[in-house]
Short mmCIF file of C-alpha atoms in Angstrom, two decimals:
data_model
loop_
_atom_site.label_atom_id
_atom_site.label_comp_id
_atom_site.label_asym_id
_atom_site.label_seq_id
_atom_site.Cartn_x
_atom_site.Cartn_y
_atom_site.Cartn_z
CA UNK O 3 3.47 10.23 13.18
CA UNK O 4 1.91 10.19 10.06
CA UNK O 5 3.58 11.48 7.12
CA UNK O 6 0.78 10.59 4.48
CA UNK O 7 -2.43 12.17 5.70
CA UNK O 8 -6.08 12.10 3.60
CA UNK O 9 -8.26 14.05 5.67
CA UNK O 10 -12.01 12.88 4.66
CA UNK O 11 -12.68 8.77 5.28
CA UNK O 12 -15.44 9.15 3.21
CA UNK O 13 -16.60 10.93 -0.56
CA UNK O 14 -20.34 10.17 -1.95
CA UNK O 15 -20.27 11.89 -5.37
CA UNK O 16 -23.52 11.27 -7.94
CA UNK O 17 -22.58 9.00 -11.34
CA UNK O 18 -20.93 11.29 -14.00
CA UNK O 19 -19.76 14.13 -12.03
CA UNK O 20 -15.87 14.75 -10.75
CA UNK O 21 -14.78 12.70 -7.59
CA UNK O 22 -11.65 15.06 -6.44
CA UNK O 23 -9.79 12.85 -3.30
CA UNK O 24 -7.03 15.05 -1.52
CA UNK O 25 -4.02 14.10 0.40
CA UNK O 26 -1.35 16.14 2.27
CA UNK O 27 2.19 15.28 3.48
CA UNK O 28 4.77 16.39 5.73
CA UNK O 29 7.51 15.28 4.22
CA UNK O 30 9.59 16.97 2.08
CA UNK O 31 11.84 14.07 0.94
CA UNK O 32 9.19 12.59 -0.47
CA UNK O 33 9.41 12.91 -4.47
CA UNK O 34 7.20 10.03 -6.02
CA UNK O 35 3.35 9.62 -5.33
CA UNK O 36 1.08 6.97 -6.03
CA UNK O 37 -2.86 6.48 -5.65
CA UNK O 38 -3.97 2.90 -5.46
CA UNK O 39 -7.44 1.67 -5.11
CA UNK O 40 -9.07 -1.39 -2.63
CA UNK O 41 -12.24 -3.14 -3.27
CA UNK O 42 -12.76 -5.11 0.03
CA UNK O 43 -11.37 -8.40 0.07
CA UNK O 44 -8.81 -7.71 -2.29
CA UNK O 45 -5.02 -6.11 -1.98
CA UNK O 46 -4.43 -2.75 -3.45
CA UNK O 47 -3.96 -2.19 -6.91
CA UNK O 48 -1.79 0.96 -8.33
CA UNK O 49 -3.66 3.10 -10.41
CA UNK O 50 -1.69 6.58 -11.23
CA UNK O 51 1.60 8.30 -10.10
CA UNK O 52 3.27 11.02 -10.17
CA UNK O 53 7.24 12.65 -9.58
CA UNK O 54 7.57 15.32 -7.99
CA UNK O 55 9.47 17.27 -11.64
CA UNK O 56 5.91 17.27 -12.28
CA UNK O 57 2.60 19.04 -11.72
CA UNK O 58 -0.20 16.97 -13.16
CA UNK O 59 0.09 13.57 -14.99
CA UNK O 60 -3.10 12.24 -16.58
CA UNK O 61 -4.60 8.99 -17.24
CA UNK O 62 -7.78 8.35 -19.12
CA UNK O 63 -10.50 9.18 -16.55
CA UNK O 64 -7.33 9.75 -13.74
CA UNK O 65 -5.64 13.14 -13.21
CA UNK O 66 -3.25 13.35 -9.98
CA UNK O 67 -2.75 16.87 -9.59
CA UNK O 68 0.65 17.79 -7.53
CA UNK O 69 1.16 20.91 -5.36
CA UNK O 70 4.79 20.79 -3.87
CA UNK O 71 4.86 24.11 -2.59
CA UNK O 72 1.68 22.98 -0.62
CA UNK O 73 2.37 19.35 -0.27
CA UNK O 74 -0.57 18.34 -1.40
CA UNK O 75 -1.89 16.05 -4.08
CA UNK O 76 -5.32 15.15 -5.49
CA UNK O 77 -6.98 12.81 -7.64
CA UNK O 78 -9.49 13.36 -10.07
CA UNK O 79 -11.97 10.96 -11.28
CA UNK O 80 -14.08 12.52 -14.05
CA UNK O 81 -16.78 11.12 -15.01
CA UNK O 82 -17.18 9.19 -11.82
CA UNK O 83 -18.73 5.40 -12.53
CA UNK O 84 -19.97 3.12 -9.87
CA UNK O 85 -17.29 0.87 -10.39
CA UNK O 86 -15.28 3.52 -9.21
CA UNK O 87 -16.56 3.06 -5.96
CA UNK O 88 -13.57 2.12 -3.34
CA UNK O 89 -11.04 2.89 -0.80
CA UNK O 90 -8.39 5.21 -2.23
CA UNK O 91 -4.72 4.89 -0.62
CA UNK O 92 -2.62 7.93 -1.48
CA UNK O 93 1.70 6.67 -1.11
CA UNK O 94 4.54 8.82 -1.01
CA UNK O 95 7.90 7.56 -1.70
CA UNK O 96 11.63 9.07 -1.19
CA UNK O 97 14.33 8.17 -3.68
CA UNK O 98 16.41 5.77 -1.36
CA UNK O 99 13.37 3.91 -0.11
CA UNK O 100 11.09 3.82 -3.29
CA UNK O 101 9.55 0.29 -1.98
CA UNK O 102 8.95 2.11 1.73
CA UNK O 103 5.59 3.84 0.47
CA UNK O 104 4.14 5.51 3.35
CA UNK O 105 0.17 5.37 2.74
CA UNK O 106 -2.53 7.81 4.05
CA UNK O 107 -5.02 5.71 5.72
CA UNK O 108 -7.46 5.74 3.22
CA UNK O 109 -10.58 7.91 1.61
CA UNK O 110 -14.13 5.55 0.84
CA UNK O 111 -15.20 6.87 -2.36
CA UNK O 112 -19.00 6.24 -3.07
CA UNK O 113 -20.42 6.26 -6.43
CA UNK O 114 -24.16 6.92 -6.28
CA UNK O 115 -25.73 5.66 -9.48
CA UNK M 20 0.85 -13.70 -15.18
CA UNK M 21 -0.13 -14.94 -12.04
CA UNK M 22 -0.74 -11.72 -9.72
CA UNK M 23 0.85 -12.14 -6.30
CA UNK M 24 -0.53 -14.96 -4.01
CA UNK M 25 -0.26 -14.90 -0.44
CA UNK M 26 -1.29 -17.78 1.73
CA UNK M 27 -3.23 -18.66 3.94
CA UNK M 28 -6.08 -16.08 3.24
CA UNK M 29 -7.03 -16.39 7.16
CA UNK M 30 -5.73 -17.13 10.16
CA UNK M 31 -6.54 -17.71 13.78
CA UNK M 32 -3.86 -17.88 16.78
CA UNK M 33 -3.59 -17.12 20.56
CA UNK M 34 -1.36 -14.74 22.43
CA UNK M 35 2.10 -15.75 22.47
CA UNK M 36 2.04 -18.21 19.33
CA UNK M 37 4.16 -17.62 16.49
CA UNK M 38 3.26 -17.02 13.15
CA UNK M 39 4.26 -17.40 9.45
CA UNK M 40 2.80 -16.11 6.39
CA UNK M 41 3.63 -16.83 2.77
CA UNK M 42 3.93 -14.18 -0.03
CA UNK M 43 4.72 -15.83 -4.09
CA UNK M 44 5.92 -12.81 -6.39
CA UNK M 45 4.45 -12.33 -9.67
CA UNK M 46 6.67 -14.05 -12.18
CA UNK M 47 9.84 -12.08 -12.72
CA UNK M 48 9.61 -9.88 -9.56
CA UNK M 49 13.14 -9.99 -7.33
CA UNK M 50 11.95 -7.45 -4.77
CA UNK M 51 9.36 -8.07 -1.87
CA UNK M 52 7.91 -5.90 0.34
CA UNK M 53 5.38 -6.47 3.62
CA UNK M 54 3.11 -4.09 5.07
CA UNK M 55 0.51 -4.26 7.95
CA UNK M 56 -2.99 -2.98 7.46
CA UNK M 57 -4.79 -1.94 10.49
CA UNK M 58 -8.15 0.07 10.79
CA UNK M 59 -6.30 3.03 12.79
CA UNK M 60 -2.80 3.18 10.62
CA UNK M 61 -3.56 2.31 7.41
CA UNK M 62 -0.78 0.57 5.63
CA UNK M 63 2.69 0.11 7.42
CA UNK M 64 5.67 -0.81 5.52
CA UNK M 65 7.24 -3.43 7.49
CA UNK M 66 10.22 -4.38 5.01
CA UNK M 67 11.38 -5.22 1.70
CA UNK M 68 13.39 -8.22 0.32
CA UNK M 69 15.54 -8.06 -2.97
CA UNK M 70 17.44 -10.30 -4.12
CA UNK M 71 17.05 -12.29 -0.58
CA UNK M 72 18.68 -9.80 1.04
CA UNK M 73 16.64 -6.93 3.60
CA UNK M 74 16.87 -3.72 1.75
CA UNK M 75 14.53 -1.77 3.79
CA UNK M 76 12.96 -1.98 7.34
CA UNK M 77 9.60 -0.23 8.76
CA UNK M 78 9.76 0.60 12.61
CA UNK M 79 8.37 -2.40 13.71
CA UNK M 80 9.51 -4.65 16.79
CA UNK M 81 11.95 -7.58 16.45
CA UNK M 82 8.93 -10.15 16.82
CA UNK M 83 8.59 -9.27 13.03
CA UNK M 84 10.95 -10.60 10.80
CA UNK M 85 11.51 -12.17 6.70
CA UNK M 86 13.06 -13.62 4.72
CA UNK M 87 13.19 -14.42 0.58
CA UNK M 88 14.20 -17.49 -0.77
CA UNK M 89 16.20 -17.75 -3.96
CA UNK M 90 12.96 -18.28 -6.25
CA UNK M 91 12.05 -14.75 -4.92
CA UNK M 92 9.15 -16.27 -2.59
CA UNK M 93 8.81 -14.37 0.35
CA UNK M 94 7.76 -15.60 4.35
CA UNK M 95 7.02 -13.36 7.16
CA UNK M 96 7.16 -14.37 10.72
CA UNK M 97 6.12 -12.87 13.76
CA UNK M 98 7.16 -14.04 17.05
CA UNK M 99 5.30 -13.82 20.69
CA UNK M 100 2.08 -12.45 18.87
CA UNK M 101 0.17 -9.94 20.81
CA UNK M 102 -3.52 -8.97 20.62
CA UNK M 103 -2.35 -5.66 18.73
CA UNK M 104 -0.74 -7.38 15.50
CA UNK M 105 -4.61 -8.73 14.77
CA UNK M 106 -4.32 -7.38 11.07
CA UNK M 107 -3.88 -7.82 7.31
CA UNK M 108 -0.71 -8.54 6.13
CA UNK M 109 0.20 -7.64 2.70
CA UNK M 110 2.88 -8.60 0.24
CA UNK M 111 3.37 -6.66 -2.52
CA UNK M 112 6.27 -7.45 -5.11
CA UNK M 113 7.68 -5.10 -7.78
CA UNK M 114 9.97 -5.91 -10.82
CA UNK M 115 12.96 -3.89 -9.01
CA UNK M 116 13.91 -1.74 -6.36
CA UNK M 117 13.80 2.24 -7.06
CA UNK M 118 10.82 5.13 -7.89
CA UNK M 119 8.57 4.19 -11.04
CA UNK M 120 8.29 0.58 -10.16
CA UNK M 121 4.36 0.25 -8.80
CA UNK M 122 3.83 -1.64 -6.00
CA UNK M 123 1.76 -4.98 -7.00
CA UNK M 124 -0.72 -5.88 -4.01
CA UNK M 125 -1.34 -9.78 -2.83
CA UNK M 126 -5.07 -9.98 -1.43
CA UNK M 127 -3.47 -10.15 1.99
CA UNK M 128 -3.47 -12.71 4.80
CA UNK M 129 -5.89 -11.81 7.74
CA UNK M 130 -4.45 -12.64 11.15
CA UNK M 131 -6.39 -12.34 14.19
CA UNK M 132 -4.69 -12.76 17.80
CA UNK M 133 -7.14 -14.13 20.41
#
């Protein structure tokens, strides 16, 4: 069953306008949420995060919005760069198992120059 | 500092072989952790090492299994292989177990059961 759901595989956005990738989960133990980014051929690599005693935590062009009543997060990417473009992993993590992330399976995010 | 490094990058075995992959920590890092990438799933947390002890485990089979060594270096095995663990494994090492420590990725070792 998964716990970690993103609902679109795929996002084209134009350069320079907002890429907003969305992720929903079931669980309400979860209390820590990560976004990490793959470029093929390579291993994830963490990008923002977010506790749940928050709403929104912001980094540069990043903004991980959190909706607990809703369980649902997004990410923002604003502006969006073609270097941007990627598979986006959204991970949610209870206290007692932080290193047991439970990933969505993944949103392609194309940057159209 | 060296990021994590998994080896080999690729590898090629038959049904009911045995396997073992190799996951080096970055510098530092005590805890561990394995997942399985598939096209389907996603990423599967199969389990975490700290401190060469298991602290976690995924819901995987018994044919998986780790262990740590005292430098922190990490192995996965997997027993009796079967057409459906044709993935990427991934190693991922953290400076210590708990929330706020991020996950640091290996590139991954691609296994595919013939």
């Amino acid at each position: 069953d998964q716990q970690v759901k993103q609902n679109s595989p795929s996002l084209s956005v134009q350069e320079g306008r907002i890429s907003i990738l969305n992720c929903d989960y079931t669980n309400s133990m979860f209390d820590y949420f990560l976004w990490y980014k793959k470029y093929p051929a390579e291993g994830p690599t963490f990008l923002i995060s977010i506790s749940s005693i928050k709403d929104k935590n912001e980094d540069g062009r990043f903004t991980v919005f959190l909706n607990k009543s809703a369980k649902h997060l997004s990410l923002h990417i604003v502006p969006s760069q073609p270097g941007d473009s990627a598979v986006y992993f959204c991970a949610a993590s209870a206290v007692t198992g932080a290193n047991n992330l439970f990933f969505g399976t993944g949103t392609r995010l194309t940057v159209i120059p | 500092k060296a990021g994590v490094t998994q080896t080999p990058r690729y590898l090629i075995k038959t049904r009911g072989q045995q396997v073992t992959l190799s996951c080096s920590p970055i510098s530092g890092h005590r805890s561990v952790s394995w997942y399985q990438q598939t096209p389907g799933q996603g990423l599967q947390f199969l389990f975490e090492y700290f401190s060469e002890t298991q602290r976690n485990k995924g819901n995987f089979p018994g044919r998986f299994s780790g262990r740590q060594f005292s430098n922190s270096r990490s192995e996965m095995n997997v027993s009796t292989l079967e057409l459906g663990d044709s993935a990427l494994y991934l190693c991922a090492s953290s400076s210590e177990t708990g929330v706020g420590s991020p996950l640091h990725f290996g590139n991954g070792t691609r296994l595919t059961v013939t």
